[in-house]
Amino acid sequence: MVGGGRWFGRAALLGVLLTLCLFGGAGAASAHAALRDTAPGDGSVLKTAPEQLTLTFTESVALLDGSFRVFDPRNHRLRTGEARHVPGHADTVRVDLPGGLGRGTYTVAWRVVSADSHPVSGAFTFSVGAPTPAPAPLDTGATEDPATGGLYDLARYVADLAVALLVGGGVFRAVSPGAARAPAAVGAWTLAGVTVVLLALRAPYEAGTGLSTALDPAGAARTLTTRPGLALLARLTLLAVAAVLLRRRAWGRTARAVGAAVAVGLALTWALAEHAGAGIQVPVAVVSAVLHLLAMSVWLGGLVTLLCTADVPVPAVDRFSRLAFGCVAVLVGTGVYQSWRGLGSLDALTGTGYGRLLLVKLVVVALLLAGAACARHFAGRLRSGAVAPERVPALVGGAPGEAGGVAIEAGGASVPEDSAPSVTGRRRLRRAVVAEAVLGVLVVLVSTVLAGTVPGRAAAEAAERQSLAAPGLPGASVTDVPFDVGTPGGQGKVQITLEPGRVGDNSVQAVVYGPDGGLAAVPELRVSFTLPAQRIGPLDARVTDRGGYWAADRVTLPLAGTWTMKVTVRVSETDQVSEVRPVEIAR
């Protein structure tokens, strides 16, 4: 931004105060879908075979072809009925099981698309009659293909930058009709290209399959019926209108109104298909997301267009300076709201991966605002100096106006461009604006990563549920059990609380943390206790998933002594590890 000053400091302080107030009073909810409950329950042992499976999620979900796979005790996949939503409940899914299920442990693998467009998956088990002894590891289907996921994320990054060039370049052309046309044109064509790529990759991204399935007609047809697919189609339609506008050299009032409508429509294709379209306060969140994206685009895209324009009138620079400062105010306000909505509490700011990414973004934004203040300072000195040109030359490339350069006009008179105040001011302004643009790109990249990260509010909800379920006793035993299955992202720890940690009945609560230190969801967790000195055990605690943590209401430990606690963590359909730790049980 070529803007800042005293109001910048006040706005920043106000943003910090609002953040503290909002974080302090946040309630609990989540944006990504998470499995809330299953019937039969995870790890349950049934006397008779169930006729149906019912899964309830924290928000509405969309089904995929093969969303549910059920495997028998011999790891053979069963033929099930077609998965369907329970009438009137978009967050609850049901599938019919075949009749005559035999004794043993059955594994259910599931994969759905949450309302914010992100696929989520997991697995759970139930047994009929009795559990199967030591079931063999089972491949229950795809979780995510690295190539597909990486390319899809890259396309999202490019799309975010492209829309900034398109919208910001268009707004700057409206402010300064002689501005460079290339940034907006490059943004439009790039956005069109990556939108086609996103459409092609959407089906394999949701299904967790390889790039070869991107050409599957069935997958493409399904994509065009989903909310993300329809949003991408709408984006292509709006880009066709934008292409017509960009061909015009001059924009009248009607063209500007149409351009504004196209910009809002493009922002809606982001807001309705991602986090803003799910969770709490959806209407407010959608408006906030649209304003946030437009403000970012006007600021960053306008800066790039300013850098690429050969000759900008000073009044146009002043108008963009005021507009950019307004964008900062919008970014602060909407950013505070979105942070509160995604985090839910100050603890999630440092205790989750989402919160730590947000801290990184805040640091980059602070540097960006500092660069903006510097740019305004240098622009002000250039306007009020001894040499005050009516037009600001190009801010990139070889600066016209260095020794031997072309003269610029000032009050109708030719002023030599090698005058020291003008040259020095332009150099400083150029460096400040370039640094501001680079930091803006970094902010966009971090924001795109945040859009694909599980919000920290879900972690806060799970922690709150755990504290309500297990308030803690003075004699409780708390044990941290690190684990590593030997695969990327397969590290973490399980924190197990045994209360009261004495002879008799105890409750068990287990919380799984991922490699980033945030709460992690795992398809299976088993905890057992053995007293080797007395040859007692193993006693299976039969912990079950309580929606963010695992727990068992009662496990009976009959004798005092040093027990061996065995923890088995399964992080995927095929990867699991077991760790043991000593636990002291008092009398």
Coordinates of C-alpha atoms in Angstrom, one line a residue:
M1 CA 0.0 0.0 0.0
V2 CA 1.2 3.5 -0.7
G3 CA -0.6 4.5 2.6
G4 CA -0.4 4.3 6.4
G5 CA 0.5 7.1 9.0
R6 CA -0.9 7.8 12.4
W7 CA -4.1 6.0 11.6
F8 CA -2.1 2.8 10.8
G9 CA -0.9 2.6 14.4
R10 CA -4.3 3.2 15.8
A11 CA -5.9 0.6 13.5
A12 CA -3.3 -2.0 14.4
L13 CA -3.8 -1.4 18.2
L14 CA -7.6 -1.6 17.7
G15 CA -7.1 -4.9 15.9
V16 CA -5.0 -6.4 18.7
L17 CA -7.6 -5.3 21.3
L18 CA -10.5 -6.8 19.3
T19 CA -8.5 -10.0 18.9
L20 CA -8.0 -10.3 22.6
C21 CA -11.7 -9.6 23.4
L22 CA -13.1 -11.9 20.8
F23 CA -10.7 -14.8 21.5
G24 CA -11.5 -14.6 25.2
G25 CA -15.2 -15.2 24.7
A26 CA -15.4 -17.7 21.9
G27 CA -17.6 -20.7 22.0
A28 CA -16.9 -24.0 20.5
A29 CA -17.6 -25.4 17.0
S30 CA -15.6 -26.6 14.0
A31 CA -15.3 -26.1 10.3
H32 CA -13.9 -29.4 9.1
A33 CA -16.2 -32.4 9.5
A34 CA -15.2 -34.8 12.2
L35 CA -16.8 -38.1 13.1
R36 CA -19.0 -37.5 16.2
D37 CA -20.6 -40.9 16.7
T38 CA -21.0 -44.4 15.2
A39 CA -23.6 -47.1 15.6
P40 CA -22.3 -49.7 16.3
G41 CA -19.8 -47.9 18.5
D42 CA -16.1 -48.1 17.7
G43 CA -14.6 -51.1 19.5
S44 CA -17.9 -52.4 20.6
V45 CA -18.7 -56.1 21.0
L46 CA -22.3 -57.0 19.9
K47 CA -24.2 -60.1 20.8
T48 CA -26.0 -60.1 17.5
A49 CA -25.0 -58.8 14.0
P50 CA -26.2 -55.3 13.2
E51 CA -28.3 -54.6 10.1
Q52 CA -27.0 -51.1 9.4
L53 CA -24.1 -48.8 10.0
T54 CA -24.9 -45.2 11.0
L55 CA -22.2 -42.5 11.2
T56 CA -22.9 -39.0 12.5
F57 CA -20.5 -36.1 11.7
T58 CA -20.1 -32.6 13.2
E59 CA -21.4 -31.0 10.0
S60 CA -23.1 -31.9 6.8
V61 CA -21.0 -34.2 4.5
A62 CA -21.2 -35.2 0.8
L63 CA -20.9 -38.9 -0.2
L64 CA -18.5 -40.3 -2.7
D65 CA -18.7 -43.5 -4.8
G66 CA -17.4 -46.1 -2.3
S67 CA -17.6 -43.8 0.7
F68 CA -17.8 -46.8 2.9
R69 CA -15.9 -50.1 2.8
V70 CA -16.6 -52.9 5.3
F71 CA -14.2 -55.8 5.8
D72 CA -14.9 -59.1 7.5
P73 CA -12.5 -60.8 10.1
R74 CA -10.6 -62.4 7.1
N75 CA -10.1 -59.0 5.5
H76 CA -12.5 -59.6 2.7
R77 CA -14.6 -56.7 1.6
L78 CA -18.3 -57.1 2.1
R79 CA -21.1 -56.1 -0.3
T80 CA -23.1 -53.4 1.4
G81 CA -26.1 -51.3 0.3
E82 CA -25.7 -47.8 -1.1
A83 CA -24.7 -45.2 1.4
R84 CA -27.3 -42.6 2.0
H85 CA -28.1 -39.6 4.2
V86 CA -30.7 -40.2 7.0
P87 CA -33.8 -38.2 5.9
G88 CA -33.6 -34.7 7.3
H89 CA -30.0 -35.0 8.6
A90 CA -27.3 -34.0 6.2
D91 CA -24.7 -34.8 8.9
T92 CA -25.8 -38.5 9.4
V93 CA -25.1 -41.3 6.9
R94 CA -26.4 -44.8 6.9
V95 CA -25.5 -48.0 5.0
D96 CA -27.2 -51.4 5.0
L97 CA -25.1 -54.5 5.9
P98 CA -25.5 -57.9 4.4
G99 CA -27.3 -60.5 6.6
G100 CA -25.6 -63.4 8.4
L101 CA -22.5 -61.7 9.6
G102 CA -20.3 -64.2 11.5
R103 CA -18.3 -63.9 14.7
G104 CA -15.2 -61.7 14.8
T105 CA -14.0 -58.1 14.2
Y106 CA -15.2 -56.0 11.3
T107 CA -13.4 -52.9 10.0
V108 CA -15.2 -50.0 8.5
A109 CA -13.3 -47.5 6.4
W110 CA -15.0 -44.3 5.4
R111 CA -14.2 -41.2 3.3
V112 CA -16.6 -38.2 2.8
V113 CA -16.3 -34.6 1.8
S114 CA -17.0 -32.0 4.5
A115 CA -19.2 -29.0 3.9
D116 CA -16.1 -26.8 3.5
S117 CA -15.0 -28.9 0.5
H118 CA -12.2 -30.8 2.2
P119 CA -12.2 -34.6 2.1
V120 CA -11.9 -36.4 5.5
S121 CA -11.5 -40.1 6.1
G122 CA -11.0 -42.6 8.9
A123 CA -11.8 -46.1 10.1
F124 CA -13.3 -47.9 13.1
T125 CA -14.0 -51.5 14.2
F126 CA -16.8 -53.5 15.8
S127 CA -17.1 -57.1 16.8
V128 CA -19.8 -59.7 16.7
G129 CA -19.8 -62.3 19.5
A130 CA -16.1 -61.7 20.4
P131 CA -13.1 -59.8 18.9
T132 CA -10.8 -61.5 16.4
P133 CA -7.4 -62.3 18.1
A134 CA -4.7 -60.1 16.7
P135 CA -6.3 -59.0 13.4
A136 CA -3.9 -58.6 10.5
P137 CA -3.0 -55.2 9.2
L138 CA -5.5 -54.2 6.5
D139 CA -5.4 -51.8 3.5
T140 CA -8.9 -50.3 3.5
G141 CA -8.4 -47.9 0.6
A142 CA -7.0 -44.6 -0.3
T143 CA -6.4 -41.7 2.1
E144 CA -4.6 -39.2 -0.1
D145 CA -2.4 -39.4 -3.2
P146 CA 0.6 -37.1 -2.6
A147 CA 0.9 -36.1 -6.3
T148 CA -2.8 -35.3 -6.6
G149 CA -2.9 -33.4 -3.3
G150 CA 0.3 -31.5 -4.0
L151 CA -0.8 -30.4 -7.5
Y152 CA -4.3 -29.5 -6.3
D153 CA -2.7 -27.3 -3.5
L154 CA -0.3 -25.7 -6.0
A155 CA -3.2 -24.8 -8.3
R156 CA -5.0 -23.2 -5.3
Y157 CA -2.0 -21.1 -4.6
V158 CA -1.8 -19.9 -8.2
A159 CA -5.5 -19.2 -8.3
D160 CA -5.3 -17.0 -5.2
L161 CA -2.5 -14.9 -6.7
A162 CA -4.2 -14.7 -10.1
V163 CA -7.4 -13.4 -8.7
A164 CA -5.4 -10.7 -6.9
L165 CA -3.8 -9.6 -10.2
L166 CA -7.1 -9.6 -12.0
V167 CA -9.2 -7.7 -9.4
G168 CA -6.4 -5.4 -8.2
G169 CA -5.3 -4.6 -11.7
G170 CA -8.8 -3.9 -12.8
V171 CA -9.4 -1.5 -9.9
F172 CA -6.1 0.3 -10.5
R173 CA -7.1 0.8 -14.1
A174 CA -10.3 2.3 -12.9
V175 CA -8.4 4.7 -10.7
S176 CA -5.8 5.4 -13.3
P177 CA -7.1 4.8 -16.9
G178 CA -3.6 4.8 -18.4
A179 CA -2.4 2.0 -16.0
A180 CA -0.7 -1.1 -17.4
R181 CA -3.2 -3.7 -18.7
A182 CA -0.9 -6.7 -18.5
P183 CA -1.3 -7.6 -14.8
A184 CA -5.1 -7.9 -15.0
A185 CA -4.8 -9.8 -18.3
V186 CA -2.2 -12.2 -17.0
G187 CA -4.3 -12.7 -13.9
A188 CA -7.5 -13.5 -15.9
W189 CA -5.8 -16.0 -18.2
T190 CA -3.9 -17.7 -15.4
L191 CA -7.0 -17.9 -13.2
A192 CA -8.9 -19.5 -16.2
G193 CA -6.2 -22.1 -16.7
V194 CA -5.8 -23.1 -13.0
T195 CA -9.6 -23.3 -12.7
V196 CA -9.7 -25.9 -15.4
V197 CA -7.0 -27.8 -13.7
L198 CA -8.9 -27.6 -10.4
L199 CA -12.0 -28.9 -12.1
A200 CA -10.0 -31.8 -13.5
L201 CA -8.3 -32.6 -10.2
R202 CA -11.4 -32.3 -8.0
A203 CA -12.6 -35.9 -8.4
P204 CA -9.3 -37.6 -7.7
Y205 CA -8.6 -35.1 -4.8
E206 CA -11.9 -36.0 -3.1
A207 CA -11.4 -39.7 -3.7
G208 CA -7.7 -39.7 -2.7
T209 CA -6.7 -41.4 -6.0
G210 CA -3.9 -40.8 -8.5
L211 CA -3.7 -38.3 -11.4
S212 CA -4.6 -41.0 -13.9
T213 CA -8.2 -40.8 -12.6
A214 CA -8.5 -37.1 -13.5
L215 CA -9.8 -38.1 -16.9
D216 CA -12.5 -40.4 -15.6
P217 CA -15.8 -39.3 -17.1
A218 CA -17.8 -40.5 -14.1
G219 CA -15.7 -38.5 -11.7
A220 CA -15.9 -35.4 -13.8
A221 CA -19.7 -35.8 -14.0
R222 CA -20.0 -36.1 -10.3
T223 CA -17.7 -33.0 -9.7
L224 CA -20.1 -30.9 -11.8
T225 CA -23.0 -31.7 -9.4
T226 CA -21.1 -30.7 -6.2
R227 CA -20.8 -27.3 -4.6
P228 CA -17.1 -26.9 -5.3
G229 CA -17.6 -28.0 -8.9
L230 CA -20.4 -25.6 -9.5
A231 CA -18.4 -22.8 -7.9
L232 CA -15.5 -23.5 -10.3
L233 CA -17.9 -23.5 -13.3
A234 CA -19.4 -20.2 -12.1
R235 CA -15.8 -18.9 -11.9
L236 CA -15.1 -19.7 -15.5
T237 CA -18.4 -18.0 -16.6
L238 CA -17.4 -14.8 -14.7
L239 CA -13.9 -14.9 -16.2
A240 CA -15.5 -14.9 -19.7
V241 CA -17.3 -11.6 -18.8
A242 CA -14.0 -10.3 -17.4
A243 CA -12.2 -11.1 -20.6
V244 CA -14.7 -8.9 -22.6
L245 CA -14.1 -6.0 -20.1
L246 CA -10.4 -6.3 -20.3
R247 CA -10.4 -5.9 -24.1
R248 CA -11.8 -2.4 -23.7
R249 CA -9.3 0.5 -23.4
A250 CA -11.7 2.8 -21.5
W251 CA -14.3 1.9 -18.9
G252 CA -17.5 3.9 -18.5
R253 CA -19.8 3.8 -15.6
T254 CA -21.7 0.7 -16.8
A255 CA -18.4 -1.2 -17.4
R256 CA -17.2 -0.4 -14.0
A257 CA -20.4 -1.6 -12.4
V258 CA -20.2 -4.8 -14.3
G259 CA -16.6 -5.2 -13.3
A260 CA -17.5 -4.7 -9.6
A261 CA -20.2 -7.4 -9.9
V262 CA -17.7 -9.8 -11.5
A263 CA -15.2 -9.2 -8.7
V264 CA -17.8 -9.9 -6.0
G265 CA -18.9 -13.0 -7.9
L266 CA -15.4 -14.3 -8.2
A267 CA -14.9 -13.8 -4.4
L268 CA -18.1 -15.7 -3.8
T269 CA -16.8 -18.7 -5.6
W270 CA -14.1 -18.9 -3.0
A271 CA -16.2 -18.1 0.1
L272 CA -19.1 -20.5 -0.6
A273 CA -16.9 -23.5 -1.4
E274 CA -14.5 -23.3 1.6
H275 CA -14.4 -22.6 5.3
A276 CA -16.9 -19.7 5.2
G277 CA -19.6 -22.0 3.8
A278 CA -19.6 -24.3 6.8
G279 CA -19.5 -24.1 10.6
I280 CA -21.0 -21.2 12.6
Q281 CA -22.5 -17.9 11.4
V282 CA -22.3 -18.9 7.7
P283 CA -24.0 -15.7 6.3
V284 CA -21.7 -13.4 8.3
A285 CA -18.7 -15.6 7.4
V286 CA -19.4 -15.5 3.7
V287 CA -19.7 -11.7 3.7
S288 CA -16.5 -11.5 5.7
A289 CA -14.6 -13.9 3.4
V290 CA -15.7 -11.9 0.3
L291 CA -14.6 -8.6 1.8
H292 CA -11.3 -10.1 2.9
L293 CA -10.5 -11.5 -0.5
L294 CA -11.5 -8.4 -2.4
A295 CA -9.5 -6.1 0.0
M296 CA -6.4 -8.4 -0.4
S297 CA -6.8 -8.4 -4.2
V298 CA -7.2 -4.7 -4.5
W299 CA -4.2 -4.0 -2.4
L300 CA -1.8 -6.6 -3.7
G301 CA -3.0 -6.5 -7.4
G302 CA -3.0 -2.8 -7.3
L303 CA 0.6 -2.7 -6.1
V304 CA 1.8 -5.0 -8.8
T305 CA 0.0 -2.8 -11.4
L306 CA 1.6 0.3 -10.0
L307 CA 5.0 -1.3 -10.3
C308 CA 4.3 -2.2 -13.9
T309 CA 2.9 1.1 -15.0
A310 CA 5.3 3.4 -16.8
D311 CA 3.8 6.8 -15.9
V312 CA 1.2 7.3 -13.1
P313 CA -0.3 10.7 -12.4
V314 CA 0.2 11.8 -8.8
P315 CA -3.5 12.3 -8.2
A316 CA -4.1 8.6 -9.2
V317 CA -1.4 7.5 -6.8
D318 CA -3.1 9.5 -4.0
R319 CA -6.5 7.9 -4.9
F320 CA -5.0 4.4 -4.7
S321 CA -3.2 5.3 -1.5
R322 CA -6.5 6.1 0.2
L323 CA -8.2 3.1 -1.3
A324 CA -5.4 0.8 -0.2
F325 CA -5.6 2.2 3.4
G326 CA -9.3 1.4 3.3
C327 CA -8.4 -2.2 2.3
V328 CA -6.1 -2.4 5.3
A329 CA -9.0 -1.5 7.6
V330 CA -11.2 -4.2 5.9
L331 CA -8.4 -6.8 6.2
V332 CA -8.0 -6.0 9.9
G333 CA -11.7 -6.3 10.7
T334 CA -12.4 -9.4 8.6
G335 CA -9.1 -11.0 9.7
V336 CA -10.0 -10.7 13.3
Y337 CA -13.4 -12.2 12.8
Q338 CA -12.1 -15.1 10.7
S339 CA -9.3 -15.8 13.2
W340 CA -11.9 -15.9 16.1
R341 CA -14.1 -18.2 14.0
G342 CA -11.3 -20.6 13.1
L343 CA -9.6 -20.7 16.5
G344 CA -12.1 -20.3 19.2
S345 CA -9.6 -19.5 22.0
L346 CA -6.2 -18.1 22.7
D347 CA -4.9 -21.5 23.7
A348 CA -5.5 -22.8 20.2
L349 CA -3.2 -20.1 18.9
T350 CA -0.2 -21.9 20.1
G351 CA -1.6 -25.4 20.7
T352 CA -2.7 -26.2 17.2
G353 CA -1.1 -26.3 13.7
Y354 CA -3.8 -23.9 12.5
G355 CA -3.0 -21.4 15.3
R356 CA 0.8 -21.5 14.6
L357 CA 0.2 -20.9 10.9
L358 CA -2.0 -18.0 11.9
L359 CA 0.9 -16.6 14.0
V360 CA 3.2 -16.8 11.0
K361 CA 0.6 -15.0 8.9
L362 CA 0.3 -12.3 11.6
V363 CA 4.1 -11.7 11.6
V364 CA 4.2 -11.4 7.8
V365 CA 1.2 -9.0 7.9
A366 CA 3.0 -6.9 10.5
L367 CA 6.0 -6.6 8.2
L368 CA 3.7 -5.9 5.3
L369 CA 2.0 -3.0 7.2
A370 CA 5.4 -1.6 8.2
G371 CA 6.4 -1.7 4.5
A372 CA 3.2 0.1 3.6
A373 CA 3.8 2.8 6.2
C374 CA 7.3 3.3 4.7
A375 CA 5.8 3.5 1.2
R376 CA 3.4 6.2 2.3
H377 CA 6.2 8.1 4.0
F378 CA 8.4 8.1 0.9
A379 CA 5.4 9.0 -1.3
G380 CA 4.6 11.9 0.9
R381 CA 8.1 13.2 0.8
L382 CA 8.2 12.9 -2.9
R383 CA 5.0 14.9 -3.3
S384 CA 5.9 17.6 -0.8
G385 CA 9.6 17.9 -1.7
A386 CA 11.4 20.6 -3.5
V387 CA 10.8 18.8 -6.8
A388 CA 7.1 17.6 -6.9
P389 CA 6.4 15.9 -10.2
E390 CA 2.8 15.7 -11.5
R391 CA 3.5 12.2 -12.7
V392 CA 5.3 9.3 -11.0
P393 CA 7.5 7.4 -13.4
A394 CA 7.8 3.6 -13.5
L395 CA 8.8 2.1 -10.2
V396 CA 10.4 -1.0 -11.6
G397 CA 13.2 -1.6 -14.1
G398 CA 15.7 1.1 -15.0
A399 CA 14.2 4.2 -13.4
P400 CA 13.7 7.0 -15.8
G401 CA 15.0 10.0 -14.2
E402 CA 18.4 8.8 -13.2
A403 CA 21.3 10.7 -14.8
G404 CA 20.6 11.3 -18.5
G405 CA 16.9 10.3 -18.1
V406 CA 13.9 11.9 -19.6
A407 CA 12.5 15.1 -18.0
I408 CA 9.2 15.0 -16.1
E409 CA 6.7 17.8 -15.9
A410 CA 6.3 19.9 -12.8
G411 CA 3.9 22.9 -13.0
G412 CA 4.2 23.0 -16.8
A413 CA 8.0 23.4 -16.6
S414 CA 10.6 20.8 -17.5
V415 CA 12.6 19.6 -14.5
P416 CA 15.8 17.6 -15.0
E417 CA 15.2 14.1 -13.8
D418 CA 18.6 13.8 -12.2
S419 CA 17.6 16.2 -9.4
A420 CA 18.7 14.5 -6.2
P421 CA 15.6 14.8 -4.1
S422 CA 13.3 13.4 -6.8
V423 CA 15.7 10.5 -7.7
T424 CA 16.3 9.5 -4.1
G425 CA 12.6 9.7 -3.2
R426 CA 11.6 7.6 -6.2
R427 CA 14.3 5.0 -5.4
R428 CA 13.2 4.6 -1.8
L429 CA 9.5 4.5 -2.8
R430 CA 10.3 1.8 -5.4
R431 CA 12.1 -0.4 -2.9
A432 CA 9.3 0.0 -0.3
V433 CA 6.6 -0.9 -2.8
V434 CA 8.5 -3.9 -4.2
A435 CA 9.1 -5.2 -0.6
E436 CA 5.4 -4.6 0.1
A437 CA 4.3 -6.6 -2.9
V438 CA 6.7 -9.5 -2.1
L439 CA 5.3 -9.7 1.5
G440 CA 1.8 -9.5 0.1
V441 CA 2.5 -12.6 -2.0
L442 CA 3.7 -14.4 1.1
V443 CA 0.6 -13.5 3.0
V444 CA -1.5 -15.0 0.1
L445 CA 0.5 -18.2 0.3
V446 CA 0.1 -18.6 4.0
S447 CA -3.6 -17.8 3.7
T448 CA -4.0 -20.5 1.1
V449 CA -2.4 -23.0 3.4
L450 CA -4.7 -21.9 6.3
A451 CA -7.7 -22.5 4.0
G452 CA -6.7 -26.2 3.8
T453 CA -5.8 -26.7 7.4
V454 CA -8.2 -28.1 10.1
P455 CA -9.3 -25.0 12.1
G456 CA -8.1 -24.9 15.7
R457 CA -11.7 -24.5 17.0
A458 CA -12.2 -28.2 16.7
A459 CA -9.2 -28.8 18.9
A460 CA -10.6 -26.4 21.5
E461 CA -13.9 -28.3 21.5
A462 CA -12.2 -31.6 22.0
A463 CA -10.1 -30.3 24.9
E464 CA -13.3 -28.8 26.5
R465 CA -15.1 -32.2 26.1
Q466 CA -12.1 -33.9 27.7
S467 CA -12.1 -31.6 30.7
L468 CA -15.8 -32.0 31.2
A469 CA -15.6 -35.8 30.9
A470 CA -12.5 -36.1 33.2
P471 CA -12.2 -33.1 35.6
G472 CA -9.1 -34.5 37.2
L473 CA -8.3 -35.8 40.6
P474 CA -5.2 -35.0 42.8
G475 CA -4.0 -38.6 42.5
A476 CA -4.5 -39.0 38.8
S477 CA -1.7 -40.6 36.8
V478 CA -0.7 -38.8 33.5
T479 CA 1.6 -40.5 31.1
D480 CA 3.0 -39.2 27.8
V481 CA 3.7 -42.0 25.2
P482 CA 5.6 -40.8 22.1
F483 CA 5.1 -42.9 19.0
D484 CA 6.5 -43.1 15.5
V485 CA 5.2 -45.5 12.8
G486 CA 8.1 -44.7 10.5
T487 CA 6.1 -42.9 7.8
P488 CA 5.9 -39.2 7.0
G489 CA 3.5 -37.5 9.4
G490 CA 3.3 -40.7 11.5
Q491 CA 4.8 -39.3 14.6
G492 CA 3.2 -37.9 17.7
K493 CA 2.3 -38.7 21.3
V494 CA -0.6 -40.0 23.3
Q495 CA -1.3 -38.4 26.7
I496 CA -3.1 -40.9 28.9
T497 CA -4.8 -39.9 32.2
L498 CA -5.6 -42.7 34.6
E499 CA -7.9 -41.6 37.4
P500 CA -7.6 -42.0 40.3
G501 CA -4.5 -44.1 39.7
R502 CA -5.3 -46.4 42.6
V503 CA -6.4 -50.0 43.2
G504 CA -9.9 -50.6 42.0
D505 CA -12.0 -48.9 39.3
N506 CA -10.2 -46.3 37.2
S507 CA -11.3 -44.1 34.3
V508 CA -9.0 -43.7 31.2
Q509 CA -8.7 -40.7 29.0
A510 CA -6.3 -40.6 26.0
V511 CA -5.6 -37.6 23.8
V512 CA -3.6 -38.1 20.6
Y513 CA -1.3 -35.3 19.4
G514 CA 0.2 -35.1 15.9
P515 CA 3.7 -34.1 14.8
D516 CA 2.7 -30.4 14.9
G517 CA 1.6 -30.7 18.5
G518 CA -2.1 -30.2 17.7
L519 CA -4.8 -32.7 18.4
A520 CA -4.9 -35.5 15.8
A521 CA -7.5 -38.0 14.8
V522 CA -6.5 -41.7 14.5
P523 CA -8.7 -44.5 13.3
E524 CA -7.8 -46.8 16.2
L525 CA -6.3 -46.6 19.6
R526 CA -6.0 -49.5 22.1
V527 CA -4.8 -49.4 25.7
S528 CA -4.1 -52.4 27.9
F529 CA -2.6 -53.1 31.3
T530 CA -0.4 -56.0 32.6
L531 CA 1.1 -56.7 36.0
P532 CA 4.1 -59.0 35.2
A533 CA 5.0 -59.6 38.8
Q534 CA 1.7 -61.3 39.5
R535 CA 1.0 -62.6 35.9
I536 CA -2.1 -60.5 35.6
G537 CA -3.3 -59.3 32.3
P538 CA -3.4 -58.0 29.7
L539 CA -6.5 -56.1 30.7
D540 CA -8.0 -54.3 27.7
A541 CA -9.2 -50.8 28.7
R542 CA -11.6 -50.8 25.6
V543 CA -11.2 -47.1 25.0
T544 CA -13.6 -45.6 22.5
D545 CA -13.6 -42.4 20.4
R546 CA -15.5 -39.7 22.2
G547 CA -15.1 -37.1 19.5
G548 CA -11.6 -35.6 19.8
Y549 CA -10.3 -37.9 22.6
W550 CA -10.5 -41.6 23.6
A551 CA -11.9 -42.8 26.9
A552 CA -13.1 -45.7 29.0
D553 CA -15.3 -45.1 31.9
R554 CA -14.0 -48.1 34.0
V555 CA -11.0 -50.4 34.0
T556 CA -10.4 -52.4 37.1
L557 CA -6.8 -52.8 38.4
P558 CA -7.0 -55.2 41.3
L559 CA -3.5 -54.9 42.8
A560 CA -1.0 -52.1 43.6
G561 CA 2.4 -52.1 41.9
T562 CA 4.2 -51.2 38.7
W563 CA 1.9 -52.1 35.8
T564 CA 2.9 -52.1 32.2
M565 CA 0.7 -50.0 30.0
K566 CA 0.7 -51.0 26.3
V567 CA -0.6 -48.4 23.8
T568 CA -1.3 -49.3 20.2
V569 CA -1.8 -46.4 17.8
R570 CA -3.1 -47.0 14.2
V571 CA -2.5 -43.8 12.1
S572 CA -3.8 -45.2 8.8
E573 CA -5.3 -48.3 7.4
T574 CA -1.9 -50.0 7.2
D575 CA 0.4 -48.3 9.7
Q576 CA 0.4 -48.8 13.4
V577 CA 2.8 -49.1 16.3
S578 CA 2.7 -50.3 19.9
E579 CA 4.6 -48.6 22.8
V580 CA 4.8 -49.6 26.5
R581 CA 5.3 -47.5 29.6
P582 CA 5.3 -48.3 33.3
V583 CA 2.5 -47.0 35.4
E584 CA 2.4 -46.9 39.2
I585 CA -0.9 -47.9 40.8
A586 CA -1.2 -46.9 44.5
R587 CA -3.2 -48.7 47.2

